[in-house]
Amino acid sequence: DHPQTATSLNNLAGFYHRMNDYARVKPCYLRALKIREKELGPDHPQTAVSLNNLAALYSNMGDYAKAEPLYQRALKICEKALGPDHPQTAKNLNNLKWLFFDLNKKQSALDIARKAQKAQLKTLNNILSFTSEQQRLSYQETLNPYSLFASMGSAPDIALAILRYKGIVLDSLLEDRLVAETSEDPEHRAMIEQIRSRKQRLTQLLLEIPKDVSEQALKKRAAEREQLSREAEQLEGDLARHVAGLGRARRALSLTVEQVQKAIPEHAVMLEFLHYDHYLGKNTWEGRYGAVIIPPTGEPRWVILGKAQDIDKMIGLYQRQVRNKTDEKFFAALLGSLYRQVWAPVEPSLPEGTRDIIISPDGALNFISFATLLTPDDQFLGQRYGIRYVASGRDLLRETAPSPVDQMTMFTNPVFAGKGIIASGGTSTVRVALRSLEMRDLQTIRLEPLPGTAKERAFLQARARKWKWPIAVFEKHKATEAQLYATRSPRILHLATHGFFLSEDKKEGGERREGFGVMGGEEQRRVILQNPMHRSGFALAGAQDTLDAWKRGDMPDTGNDGIVTAEEVGGLKLGETQLVVLSACDTGVGESRSGEGVLGLRRGFIQAGAQHLMMTLWPVTDEITPEIMVDFYHAFQKSNNAPQALVDVQRTWLVKLRQERGLYAAVNIAGPFILSSQGHQ
């Protein structure tokens, strides 16, 4: 009858519960409850745990009449003993809301869900105030703030939840950094540099191949990696405590829908897409996509798009086909099918007179260029609407400051190897630009020269002089990582070089394994990169020398090795940079995390503070691209509105290229560009 015996019984019952062996679950839970009631008391929080678990068993068995009073009693105990905002109270509330859903008590389910969310927000606020980035991401994955509201179609509730929770980890990191950088306390600014240096060294240890592969040396390296990881996480937590303070409200968590609506321009709507688990009742779930339509005035609207499995399959086909020459009729049918899946359900709910759409994608929708979808009247969606992108509707409220340096800074055509042999492309050089590299075998990677980017550089230099923009060009040997780190918030940062994203690998049985194969001694080793921010980046001068050195086990200076990961990009000082252009292939790819956007270069540059980021969703390999880029800059120079400049130029080129070269060429050449923004423009 000891309470610890009750804990063992409870855990054993939980094990049987996961096996759906209800015959063994019930007696264990009942005995644990009896012990706790006798030894701890009927109003003890541990007694509430037993009541909650027993209620969950009855609920799963469909015996709701027995489940409800147990849930209610457990909730009453927790509210009295622990308080209305305690995590255990929130857990009880969440269980009770699903019971009410199954009982078709819709209003009760909504009321309980709102109370649960209030408790969760308080806990989340505290978590964001003392933890590291990885801990925040891990905790965020345990939350499910959307499903009930979405499953019940409560548009105001789901709109508020999305605006508060979506992208909250990135938002909190930005908040920490901005406060620290403007702090008068030098200790805060020093923490940022310490975090950056440790992450830089950690990345090097993850990527390089050690010369000494003895057991002792490998253990020493593993110990250093673990120590650096701990130190970086500790520093991130310390920084959060210094600048936020335990209990201080994060701005995002007190946001209202009305605040976002005031930032939406006239004749525009905010469209928040969501990948979520739709509850079908009786403990059955189905992955779906939905969209919240937030107009400048009036109530939000919620639209369910369909099964996530079907939509993700179609997006995967879209991504494959747009990268490979395909039949025009099949391609047109594909673009039309995708329109019907992800846009046709939304359009009838748009307010009359809508001209512009501000899209916050989620899940695989991050990898669609919505402007390229084909409408029923055989037009591009980009001809019907002006489309811009944000990570979250909260980004419309972000305050931006003009750059103190009214300058365009370019990094182009780096010399990747020490010899610096640049291949001659003649007069008809096809622009290679940033090529997507799947770094599976380090031995085979060769970073080819990019003479085609010289054409783009010459165009932009000439236009910059005409527009009287000061321009700094770092080309060939001067396009170094050290020079990039020394760059301080130019108005425009333009990068034209090779990019990479390491795709995931899976072992037999489906276990995820990230990384790429390398040779160490006589056996093939595998560098495992669990963080997707380490698996994407771009190359600058000396990058091939670094790759070759890693194969030999040498360790170049991490501050100037030419390999710039997305993690390192997040440490750049671009807080007042108006526009970053990744004139590159696949720079918009990465690992999509539901509710947290894409972990890759786009996250890195947002974290670095850039207001607008232009990137691509598939390879750009056409000689026309420099002309598109110059047209974009020309439109931007006239309007000072980067999102609108891309809308106008992309629309023009899509139509023009379709007339001249056909549908596939138009989408392949002019379609991959998307621009993600913060602030009003």
XYZ file of C-alpha atoms in Angstrom, residues 100-466:
367
model
C -17.250 16.710 -24.457
C -16.543 16.604 -28.198
C -17.380 12.893 -28.266
C -20.531 13.565 -26.237
C -21.509 16.244 -28.787
C -21.409 18.916 -26.072
C -19.833 21.408 -28.469
C -20.135 24.582 -26.401
C -18.754 22.853 -23.303
C -15.853 21.543 -25.381
C -15.069 25.058 -26.618
C -15.280 26.570 -23.137
C -12.958 23.934 -21.679
C -10.546 24.268 -24.649
C -10.253 28.023 -24.030
C -9.438 27.429 -20.370
C -6.863 24.819 -21.357
C -5.242 27.191 -23.816
C -4.998 29.933 -21.201
C -3.134 27.537 -18.912
C -0.895 26.336 -21.759
C 0.000 29.886 -22.747
C 1.247 30.656 -19.254
C 3.425 27.554 -19.186
C 4.714 28.244 -22.705
C 5.555 31.807 -21.723
C 7.687 30.513 -18.851
C 9.335 27.848 -21.028
C 10.328 30.516 -23.580
C 11.857 32.592 -20.789
C 14.652 30.269 -19.683
C 15.266 27.542 -22.290
C 17.497 27.000 -25.322
C 16.271 26.933 -28.916
C 16.308 23.130 -29.063
C 14.391 22.849 -25.803
C 11.807 25.340 -27.062
C 11.346 23.398 -30.293
C 11.013 20.137 -28.385
C 8.402 21.593 -26.035
C 6.497 23.196 -28.909
C 6.119 19.764 -30.510
C 4.249 18.515 -27.425
C 1.520 21.140 -27.817
C -1.677 20.754 -29.820
C -3.393 24.156 -29.630
C -5.265 23.916 -32.938
C -7.037 20.592 -33.356
C -10.224 21.073 -31.361
C -10.911 24.576 -32.645
C -10.141 23.479 -36.222
C -12.150 20.269 -35.946
C -15.143 22.235 -34.675
C -14.745 25.018 -37.242
C -14.452 27.820 -34.669
C -12.778 30.458 -36.868
C -12.147 33.154 -34.190
C -10.524 30.631 -31.855
C -8.360 28.972 -34.484
C -7.291 32.386 -35.859
C -6.175 33.534 -32.405
C -4.371 30.261 -31.713
C -2.479 30.376 -35.013
C -1.446 34.005 -34.574
C -0.108 33.285 -31.097
C 1.509 29.877 -31.522
C 2.681 29.639 -35.137
C 6.409 30.318 -35.358
C 6.586 31.209 -31.664
C 10.025 29.650 -31.127
C 11.654 31.722 -33.862
C 9.776 34.799 -32.672
C 11.029 34.359 -29.106
C 14.637 33.923 -30.269
C 14.380 37.108 -32.325
C 12.975 38.929 -29.336
C 15.848 37.760 -27.118
C 18.414 38.831 -29.664
C 16.895 42.232 -30.418
C 16.620 43.104 -26.736
C 20.170 41.910 -26.054
C 21.680 43.812 -28.995
C 20.065 47.076 -27.911
C 20.879 46.499 -24.236
C 23.328 48.786 -22.486
C 24.674 45.749 -20.629
C 27.789 44.477 -22.482
C 27.246 41.058 -20.894
C 24.102 40.565 -22.990
C 25.891 41.374 -26.244
C 28.794 39.141 -25.246
C 26.385 36.224 -24.787
C 25.294 36.497 -28.420
C 28.902 36.275 -29.608
C 29.595 33.335 -27.290
C 26.564 31.448 -28.613
C 27.679 32.111 -32.182
C 31.272 30.939 -31.620
C 30.231 27.726 -29.888
C 27.716 26.833 -32.587
C 30.333 27.551 -35.224
C 32.827 25.170 -33.626
C 30.098 22.569 -33.084
C 29.230 22.683 -36.801
C 32.869 22.132 -37.688
C 33.119 19.116 -35.382
C 29.995 17.649 -36.964
C 31.233 18.051 -40.527
C 34.973 17.458 -40.526
C 36.665 14.061 -40.753
C 39.155 13.484 -37.909
C 42.737 12.515 -38.695
C 42.983 10.482 -35.518
C 40.273 7.809 -35.528
C 41.496 5.995 -32.446
C 38.893 5.185 -29.815
C 40.430 7.661 -27.366
C 40.487 10.507 -29.905
C 36.913 9.851 -31.013
C 35.739 9.845 -27.398
C 37.519 13.160 -26.858
C 35.784 14.690 -29.893
C 32.410 13.365 -28.756
C 32.990 14.871 -25.313
C 33.864 18.236 -26.881
C 30.684 18.148 -29.010
C 28.554 17.388 -25.972
C 30.221 20.151 -23.961
C 29.773 22.731 -26.733
C 26.137 21.712 -27.112
C 25.531 22.078 -23.386
C 27.319 25.436 -23.263
C 25.362 26.820 -26.237
C 22.054 25.689 -24.751
C 23.022 27.092 -21.333
C 23.947 30.443 -22.884
C 20.651 30.592 -24.816
C 18.777 29.875 -21.611
C 20.795 32.457 -19.665
C 20.181 35.043 -22.377
C 16.443 34.368 -22.262
C 16.429 34.786 -18.470
C 18.354 38.045 -18.678
C 16.279 39.713 -21.386
C 12.848 38.215 -20.756
C 12.798 37.128 -17.146
C 10.709 34.266 -15.827
C 7.046 35.168 -16.077
C 7.439 38.243 -18.268
C 4.865 38.004 -21.035
C 6.127 37.330 -24.530
C 4.641 39.855 -26.909
C 3.323 37.189 -29.297
C 1.359 35.356 -26.608
C -0.801 38.400 -25.852
C -1.500 39.253 -29.489
C -5.070 39.817 -30.689
C -6.626 39.210 -34.084
C -7.653 42.867 -34.218
C -4.024 44.003 -33.956
C -3.093 41.965 -37.023
C -6.172 43.135 -38.922
C -5.084 46.765 -38.513
C -1.829 45.916 -40.316
C -3.561 44.282 -43.303
C -3.804 46.710 -46.254
C -7.121 47.555 -47.866
C -8.202 45.042 -50.544
C -5.873 42.416 -49.014
C -6.391 39.402 -46.754
C -4.113 37.442 -44.450
C -4.229 33.722 -45.269
C -2.892 31.468 -42.499
C -2.506 27.884 -43.729
C -2.349 25.108 -41.156
C -1.340 21.447 -41.168
C -3.206 19.890 -38.233
C -4.715 16.687 -36.824
C -8.463 16.661 -37.425
C -10.433 14.817 -34.750
C -13.012 12.420 -36.138
C -14.270 11.307 -32.739
C -13.687 8.217 -30.589
C -9.919 8.733 -30.440
C -9.570 8.745 -34.241
C -7.495 11.397 -36.042
C -6.729 12.408 -39.620
C -4.036 14.762 -40.889
C -5.552 17.675 -42.809
C -4.805 21.121 -44.158
C -6.956 24.135 -43.464
C -6.792 27.898 -43.892
C -7.875 30.862 -41.792
C -8.898 33.873 -43.836
C -8.313 37.093 -41.874
C -9.723 40.213 -43.594
C -8.863 43.815 -42.585
C -12.258 44.015 -40.856
C -14.872 41.521 -39.781
C -14.743 37.960 -38.508
C -12.075 35.481 -39.645
C -13.218 32.485 -41.689
C -12.010 28.880 -41.472
C -11.822 26.608 -44.512
C -10.830 22.925 -44.520
C -8.824 21.997 -47.631
C -8.620 18.226 -47.383
C -6.468 15.281 -46.344
C -2.833 16.197 -45.781
C -1.691 12.911 -47.310
C -3.366 13.699 -50.649
C -2.175 17.303 -50.751
C 1.397 16.413 -49.771
C 1.473 13.783 -52.521
C 0.379 16.358 -55.105
C 2.947 18.902 -53.864
C 5.666 16.257 -54.115
C 4.670 15.602 -57.735
C 4.671 19.378 -58.398
C 8.195 19.695 -56.984
C 9.492 16.805 -59.096
C 7.840 17.878 -62.328
C 8.883 21.509 -62.126
C 12.527 20.397 -61.932
C 12.347 18.154 -64.986
C 11.139 18.843 -68.500
C 7.659 17.374 -68.781
C 4.659 17.140 -71.105
C 2.825 20.482 -71.369
C -0.667 18.975 -71.077
C 0.257 16.881 -68.064
C 1.948 19.878 -66.420
C -1.101 22.082 -67.016
C -3.341 19.397 -65.511
C -1.040 19.155 -62.479
C -1.102 22.924 -61.853
C -4.876 22.871 -62.228
C -5.272 19.954 -59.813
C -3.126 21.671 -57.209
C -5.229 24.812 -57.621
C -8.379 22.801 -56.942
C -6.873 21.228 -53.841
C -5.307 24.188 -52.085
C -6.965 27.278 -53.547
C -10.447 26.538 -54.885
C -11.846 25.851 -51.364
C -10.503 29.215 -50.177
C -11.569 31.522 -53.002
C -15.356 31.592 -52.356
C -14.697 32.843 -48.803
C -12.471 35.755 -49.839
C -14.061 39.193 -49.314
C -15.337 40.881 -52.447
C -12.735 43.117 -54.026
C -9.723 41.177 -52.697
C -6.668 41.949 -54.822
C -3.724 40.935 -52.643
C -3.084 37.796 -50.594
C -0.593 37.622 -47.725
C 0.212 33.927 -47.290
C 1.674 32.213 -44.238
C 2.184 28.620 -45.443
C 2.552 25.517 -43.292
C 3.875 22.012 -43.869
C 4.560 21.091 -47.505
C 2.690 24.222 -48.645
C 5.949 26.064 -47.884
C 7.297 24.584 -51.119
C 4.605 25.864 -53.505
C 4.992 29.010 -55.580
C 1.300 29.917 -55.416
C 1.616 32.395 -58.287
C 2.226 29.456 -60.676
C -1.064 27.619 -60.037
C -3.491 27.528 -62.968
C -7.029 28.845 -62.516
C -10.070 27.345 -64.308
C -9.854 30.136 -66.917
C -6.265 29.038 -67.731
C -4.559 31.970 -66.041
C -1.793 31.924 -63.463
C -3.026 32.630 -59.948
C -0.411 35.387 -59.918
C -2.363 37.145 -62.679
C -5.454 37.230 -60.489
C -3.858 38.227 -57.166
C -0.732 39.844 -55.841
C 0.835 37.206 -53.586
C 3.369 37.824 -50.822
C 4.597 35.610 -47.998
C 5.204 35.886 -44.266
C 6.268 33.309 -41.698
C 3.336 34.316 -39.479
C 0.647 36.977 -39.453
C 2.525 38.491 -36.508
C 5.271 39.508 -38.935
C 3.003 42.267 -40.254
C 3.419 44.000 -36.893
C 7.196 43.805 -36.731
C 8.879 47.191 -36.491
C 11.678 47.682 -38.999
C 14.411 50.301 -39.032
C 16.087 51.674 -42.182
C 19.677 50.613 -42.730
C 22.263 53.221 -41.708
C 24.342 52.059 -44.689
C 22.494 52.892 -47.925
C 24.496 50.347 -49.860
C 24.093 47.236 -51.965
C 26.584 44.497 -51.045
C 27.176 41.604 -53.454
C 28.953 38.267 -52.975
C 29.315 36.601 -56.336
C 31.284 33.975 -58.267
C 33.547 32.831 -55.386
C 36.776 30.957 -56.081
C 36.061 27.679 -54.309
C 39.503 26.099 -54.716
C 42.894 27.668 -54.082
C 43.988 27.541 -57.740
C 41.029 29.675 -58.701
C 40.621 28.235 -62.200
C 37.514 29.837 -63.680
C 35.992 28.028 -66.657
C 35.325 30.160 -69.694
C 31.699 30.304 -70.685
C 32.055 32.326 -73.876
C 29.371 34.769 -74.917
C 26.443 32.421 -74.411
C 27.140 31.330 -70.856
C 24.115 29.735 -69.240
C 23.717 30.974 -65.700
C 24.368 28.094 -63.336
C 23.789 30.062 -60.125
C 23.202 28.245 -56.867
C 22.946 24.528 -57.483
C 21.260 22.185 -55.030
C 23.755 19.694 -53.646
C 22.759 16.544 -51.803
C 25.948 15.987 -49.831
C 25.656 12.246 -49.475
C 29.265 11.413 -50.334
C 31.798 14.015 -49.306
C 34.421 12.405 -51.534
C 32.495 13.213 -54.733
C 31.508 16.839 -54.157
C 32.992 19.332 -56.593
C 31.939 22.983 -56.417
C 32.074 24.114 -60.024
C 32.937 27.729 -60.911
C 30.035 30.072 -61.669
C 31.168 32.428 -64.432
C 27.531 33.001 -65.420
C 26.996 35.086 -62.285
C 29.430 37.668 -63.710
C 26.695 38.691 -66.174
C 24.291 39.318 -63.332
C 26.929 41.261 -61.397
C 27.707 43.467 -64.410
C 24.006 44.187 -64.978
C 23.451 45.125 -61.357
C 26.618 47.207 -61.063
C 25.601 49.242 -64.094
C 22.066 49.757 -62.783
C 23.302 50.601 -59.294
C 25.459 53.388 -60.703
C 22.491 54.680 -62.696
